[in-house]
């Protein structure tokens, strides 16, 4: 069957339908439409072309993820819109996925598979690839029964790419063997890294780590502060590997600062677990710099997601500086000064200091250096909202 294309030239992109639900009893602070908007961005990043959205608000979770009537509607749309893939906004259980795939007769993937796919495309270093491979394999293991013969028939593409792909036709025993091999390799990489860290820090240099939502500007700030050339790009998950540099604080004291992988709403736990080696600098940091893109309409939600994920990782109590970045994108006019209304909506007591910045304009970098110095040298937390001075 010939596939519809939006344009006659350019690469073929799978036509996808996005599906999300909001469950009243679960009271998520992230609105359904916003979550689907982000899913759409992830789908594009993975190479799909989202052509329709199906959403439903329900009183309680459904065993089939969405209601019966909606599945009928979806089935109809899949047939008539020549859909290749249906993407669900939450992690589906293996049974849900199988049931939906049997019913819709096209590839069914979930948010987790999509995020793993984007990571698989971005992974360059050996460590990054190993970690994505680990996460994909952990994700696939409970889903192996019967599913992959079906998927192979449907072809690969979005949600099936990456190092995990080669295992599609193997059985669980082989996958388990592979899991232990990957884990062993990661352990080796991890021990090399801790040795390097020890050499670098001599054990007593303070460790500072940038954290934040993907695309917030962590790499841009890192480059400004350390004069490095880490990739900064307007796309999700540009950074997967941690880069660490020595930095000198205004008083001359040395510290190390690390740029690392970003967070996202509903970040799959398999991924966080697999990326433990990469996140080591963050886990062991004396100070976290939480970077927020203040120009995003979701700045408040994104800040909350990152705070929650840091708590889940067991580092909710590490001292933290809040950096409100991309200040240049919310420029003030003569009549209206810059609005930092985000500050009214987030719990600033989590942070010892707040700095405003624009990494691209170079605003606020000296304030940030001063704030880091004050935190790691004096270690007396004071809530001090500095305005940029450059
Ligand atoms: N206008 C403006 N753009 C910025 C600013 N800071 C970063 N950017 C841009 O925002 C995009 C994302 O920046 P990155 O530094 O790659 O973001 P990141 O937080 O490292 O993102 P990931 O590595 O994907 O998690 C890039 O296109 C940057 O040039 C800023 O202060 N103002
Ligand atoms: Mg980055």
PDB file of N, CA, C and O in Angstrom, residues 73-108:
ATOM      1  N   UNK A  73     -12.337   4.280  17.753  1.00  0.00           N
ATOM      2  CA  UNK A  73     -12.029   5.483  16.955  1.00  0.00           C
ATOM      3  C   UNK A  73     -10.603   5.410  16.402  1.00  0.00           C
ATOM      4  O   UNK A  73     -10.341   5.744  15.251  1.00  0.00           O
ATOM      5  N   UNK A  74      -9.675   4.966  17.274  1.00  0.00           N
ATOM      6  CA  UNK A  74      -8.264   4.854  16.879  1.00  0.00           C
ATOM      7  C   UNK A  74      -8.110   3.874  15.720  1.00  0.00           C
ATOM      8  O   UNK A  74      -7.406   4.167  14.741  1.00  0.00           O
ATOM      9  N   UNK A  75      -8.781   2.737  15.848  1.00  0.00           N
ATOM     10  CA  UNK A  75      -8.700   1.693  14.822  1.00  0.00           C
ATOM     11  C   UNK A  75      -9.147   2.259  13.470  1.00  0.00           C
ATOM     12  O   UNK A  75      -8.505   2.038  12.443  1.00  0.00           O
ATOM     13  N   UNK A  76     -10.189   3.017  13.520  1.00  0.00           N
ATOM     14  CA  UNK A  76     -10.731   3.629  12.316  1.00  0.00           C
ATOM     15  C   UNK A  76      -9.710   4.600  11.718  1.00  0.00           C
ATOM     16  O   UNK A  76      -9.421   4.578  10.515  1.00  0.00           O
ATOM     17  N   UNK A  77      -9.146   5.449  12.577  1.00  0.00           N
ATOM     18  CA  UNK A  77      -8.178   6.443  12.109  1.00  0.00           C
ATOM     19  C   UNK A  77      -6.932   5.776  11.538  1.00  0.00           C
ATOM     20  O   UNK A  77      -6.404   6.200  10.503  1.00  0.00           O
ATOM     21  N   UNK A  78      -6.456   4.728  12.209  1.00  0.00           N
ATOM     22  CA  UNK A  78      -5.251   4.028  11.753  1.00  0.00           C
ATOM     23  C   UNK A  78      -5.455   3.525  10.329  1.00  0.00           C
ATOM     24  O   UNK A  78      -4.589   3.673   9.464  1.00  0.00           O
ATOM     25  N   UNK A  79      -6.644   2.975  10.077  1.00  0.00           N
ATOM     26  CA  UNK A  79      -6.949   2.432   8.753  1.00  0.00           C
ATOM     27  C   UNK A  79      -7.065   3.536   7.703  1.00  0.00           C
ATOM     28  O   UNK A  79      -6.485   3.461   6.638  1.00  0.00           O
ATOM     29  N   UNK A  80      -7.802   4.574   8.057  1.00  0.00           N
ATOM     30  CA  UNK A  80      -8.131   5.573   7.039  1.00  0.00           C
ATOM     31  C   UNK A  80      -7.079   6.648   6.849  1.00  0.00           C
ATOM     32  O   UNK A  80      -7.050   7.320   5.834  1.00  0.00           O
ATOM     33  N   UNK A  81      -6.226   6.819   7.824  1.00  0.00           N
ATOM     34  CA  UNK A  81      -5.178   7.848   7.714  1.00  0.00           C
ATOM     35  C   UNK A  81      -3.832   7.228   7.352  1.00  0.00           C
ATOM     36  O   UNK A  81      -2.809   7.900   7.411  1.00  0.00           O
ATOM     37  N   UNK A  82      -3.842   5.941   7.068  1.00  0.00           N
ATOM     38  CA  UNK A  82      -2.604   5.236   6.719  1.00  0.00           C
ATOM     39  C   UNK A  82      -1.495   5.492   7.732  1.00  0.00           C
ATOM     40  O   UNK A  82      -0.421   6.005   7.415  1.00  0.00           O
ATOM     41  N   UNK A  83      -1.814   5.128   8.959  1.00  0.00           N
ATOM     42  CA  UNK A  83      -0.906   5.342  10.078  1.00  0.00           C
ATOM     43  C   UNK A  83       0.078   4.177  10.194  1.00  0.00           C
ATOM     44  O   UNK A  83      -0.296   3.026   9.994  1.00  0.00           O
ATOM     45  N   UNK A  84       1.330   4.509  10.493  1.00  0.00           N
ATOM     46  CA  UNK A  84       2.352   3.467  10.658  1.00  0.00           C
ATOM     47  C   UNK A  84       2.557   3.090  12.118  1.00  0.00           C
ATOM     48  O   UNK A  84       2.944   1.974  12.441  1.00  0.00           O
ATOM     49  N   UNK A  85       2.361   4.062  12.998  1.00  0.00           N
ATOM     50  CA  UNK A  85       2.740   3.878  14.402  1.00  0.00           C
ATOM     51  C   UNK A  85       1.772   4.614  15.319  1.00  0.00           C
ATOM     52  O   UNK A  85       1.351   5.725  14.994  1.00  0.00           O
ATOM     53  N   UNK A  86       1.425   4.005  16.440  1.00  0.00           N
ATOM     54  CA  UNK A  86       0.637   4.717  17.440  1.00  0.00           C
ATOM     55  C   UNK A  86       1.515   4.858  18.691  1.00  0.00           C
ATOM     56  O   UNK A  86       2.096   3.890  19.178  1.00  0.00           O
ATOM     57  N   UNK A  87       1.652   6.095  19.156  1.00  0.00           N
ATOM     58  CA  UNK A  87       2.571   6.369  20.265  1.00  0.00           C
ATOM     59  C   UNK A  87       1.779   6.790  21.503  1.00  0.00           C
ATOM     60  O   UNK A  87       1.013   7.751  21.462  1.00  0.00           O
ATOM     61  N   UNK A  88       1.959   6.076  22.611  1.00  0.00           N
ATOM     62  CA  UNK A  88       1.229   6.353  23.848  1.00  0.00           C
ATOM     63  C   UNK A  88       2.103   7.172  24.799  1.00  0.00           C
ATOM     64  O   UNK A  88       3.304   6.945  24.903  1.00  0.00           O
ATOM     65  N   UNK A  89       1.463   8.081  25.515  1.00  0.00           N
ATOM     66  CA  UNK A  89       2.198   9.067  26.322  1.00  0.00           C
ATOM     67  C   UNK A  89       2.684   8.533  27.678  1.00  0.00           C
ATOM     68  O   UNK A  89       3.235   9.273  28.477  1.00  0.00           O
ATOM     69  N   UNK A  90       2.421   7.266  27.985  1.00  0.00           N
ATOM     70  CA  UNK A  90       2.922   6.685  29.237  1.00  0.00           C
ATOM     71  C   UNK A  90       3.543   5.337  28.920  1.00  0.00           C
ATOM     72  O   UNK A  90       3.362   4.813  27.827  1.00  0.00           O
ATOM     73  N   UNK A  91       4.242   4.785  29.904  1.00  0.00           N
ATOM     74  CA  UNK A  91       4.788   3.454  29.681  1.00  0.00           C
ATOM     75  C   UNK A  91       3.639   2.457  29.732  1.00  0.00           C
ATOM     76  O   UNK A  91       2.859   2.449  30.685  1.00  0.00           O
ATOM     77  N   UNK A  92       3.509   1.632  28.691  1.00  0.00           N
ATOM     78  CA  UNK A  92       2.464   0.606  28.650  1.00  0.00           C
ATOM     79  C   UNK A  92       3.014  -0.670  29.272  1.00  0.00           C
ATOM     80  O   UNK A  92       4.210  -0.955  29.146  1.00  0.00           O
ATOM     81  N   UNK A  93       2.141  -1.449  29.903  1.00  0.00           N
ATOM     82  CA  UNK A  93       2.591  -2.756  30.376  1.00  0.00           C
ATOM     83  C   UNK A  93       2.730  -3.637  29.142  1.00  0.00           C
ATOM     84  O   UNK A  93       2.107  -3.367  28.107  1.00  0.00           O
ATOM     85  N   UNK A  94       3.554  -4.710  29.235  1.00  0.00           N
ATOM     86  CA  UNK A  94       3.702  -5.593  28.075  1.00  0.00           C
ATOM     87  C   UNK A  94       2.346  -6.091  27.568  1.00  0.00           C
ATOM     88  O   UNK A  94       2.135  -6.173  26.352  1.00  0.00           O
ATOM     89  N   UNK A  95       1.420  -6.399  28.472  1.00  0.00           N
ATOM     90  CA  UNK A  95       0.092  -6.894  28.063  1.00  0.00           C
ATOM     91  C   UNK A  95      -0.693  -5.807  27.339  1.00  0.00           C
ATOM     92  O   UNK A  95      -1.310  -6.061  26.305  1.00  0.00           O
ATOM     93  N   UNK A  96      -0.677  -4.600  27.883  1.00  0.00           N
ATOM     94  CA  UNK A  96      -1.385  -3.489  27.223  1.00  0.00           C
ATOM     95  C   UNK A  96      -0.858  -3.306  25.811  1.00  0.00           C
ATOM     96  O   UNK A  96      -1.608  -3.145  24.852  1.00  0.00           O
ATOM     97  N   UNK A  97       0.452  -3.341  25.695  1.00  0.00           N
ATOM     98  CA  UNK A  97       1.064  -3.098  24.395  1.00  0.00           C
ATOM     99  C   UNK A  97       0.651  -4.169  23.383  1.00  0.00           C
ATOM    100  O   UNK A  97       0.299  -3.867  22.251  1.00  0.00           O
ATOM    101  N   UNK A  98       0.674  -5.415  23.857  1.00  0.00           N
ATOM    102  CA  UNK A  98       0.335  -6.524  22.969  1.00  0.00           C
ATOM    103  C   UNK A  98      -1.138  -6.435  22.548  1.00  0.00           C
ATOM    104  O   UNK A  98      -1.465  -6.581  21.369  1.00  0.00           O
ATOM    105  N   UNK A  99      -2.012  -6.179  23.518  1.00  0.00           N
ATOM    106  CA  UNK A  99      -3.446  -6.080  23.219  1.00  0.00           C
ATOM    107  C   UNK A  99      -3.702  -4.970  22.197  1.00  0.00           C
ATOM    108  O   UNK A  99      -4.435  -5.155  21.229  1.00  0.00           O
ATOM    109  N   UNK A 100      -3.067  -3.825  22.434  1.00  0.00           N
ATOM    110  CA  UNK A 100      -3.285  -2.691  21.532  1.00  0.00           C
ATOM    111  C   UNK A 100      -2.728  -2.968  20.136  1.00  0.00           C
ATOM    112  O   UNK A 100      -3.337  -2.626  19.125  1.00  0.00           O
ATOM    113  N   UNK A 101      -1.589  -3.639  20.096  1.00  0.00           N
ATOM    114  CA  UNK A 101      -0.981  -3.937  18.798  1.00  0.00           C
ATOM    115  C   UNK A 101      -1.838  -4.944  18.015  1.00  0.00           C
ATOM    116  O   UNK A 101      -2.040  -4.794  16.813  1.00  0.00           O
ATOM    117  N   UNK A 102      -2.371  -5.951  18.724  1.00  0.00           N
ATOM    118  CA  UNK A 102      -3.242  -6.935  18.065  1.00  0.00           C
ATOM    119  C   UNK A 102      -4.473  -6.251  17.491  1.00  0.00           C
ATOM    120  O   UNK A 102      -4.948  -6.581  16.414  1.00  0.00           O
ATOM    121  N   UNK A 103      -4.967  -5.285  18.238  1.00  0.00           N
ATOM    122  CA  UNK A 103      -6.193  -4.600  17.835  1.00  0.00           C
ATOM    123  C   UNK A 103      -5.938  -3.613  16.681  1.00  0.00           C
ATOM    124  O   UNK A 103      -6.673  -3.570  15.707  1.00  0.00           O
ATOM    125  N   UNK A 104      -4.848  -2.843  16.797  1.00  0.00           N
ATOM    126  CA  UNK A 104      -4.627  -1.760  15.830  1.00  0.00           C
ATOM    127  C   UNK A 104      -3.846  -2.215  14.596  1.00  0.00           C
ATOM    128  O   UNK A 104      -3.832  -1.541  13.571  1.00  0.00           O
ATOM    129  N   UNK A 105      -3.152  -3.333  14.750  1.00  0.00           N
ATOM    130  CA  UNK A 105      -2.403  -3.943  13.630  1.00  0.00           C
ATOM    131  C   UNK A 105      -1.310  -3.035  13.060  1.00  0.00           C
ATOM    132  O   UNK A 105      -0.941  -3.134  11.890  1.00  0.00           O
ATOM    133  N   UNK A 106      -0.848  -2.107  13.856  1.00  0.00           N
ATOM    134  CA  UNK A 106       0.346  -1.344  13.494  1.00  0.00           C
ATOM    135  C   UNK A 106       1.255  -1.338  14.716  1.00  0.00           C
ATOM    136  O   UNK A 106       0.859  -1.774  15.800  1.00  0.00           O
ATOM    137  N   UNK A 107       2.424  -0.802  14.540  1.00  0.00           N
ATOM    138  CA  UNK A 107       3.377  -0.748  15.650  1.00  0.00           C
ATOM    139  C   UNK A 107       2.851   0.170  16.752  1.00  0.00           C
ATOM    140  O   UNK A 107       2.412   1.286  16.490  1.00  0.00           O
ATOM    141  N   UNK A 108       2.886  -0.339  17.983  1.00  0.00           N
ATOM    142  CA  UNK A 108       2.462   0.449  19.130  1.00  0.00           C
ATOM    143  C   UNK A 108       3.689   0.686  19.998  1.00  0.00           C
ATOM    144  O   UNK A 108       4.359  -0.261  20.408  1.00  0.00           O
TER     145      UNK A 108
END
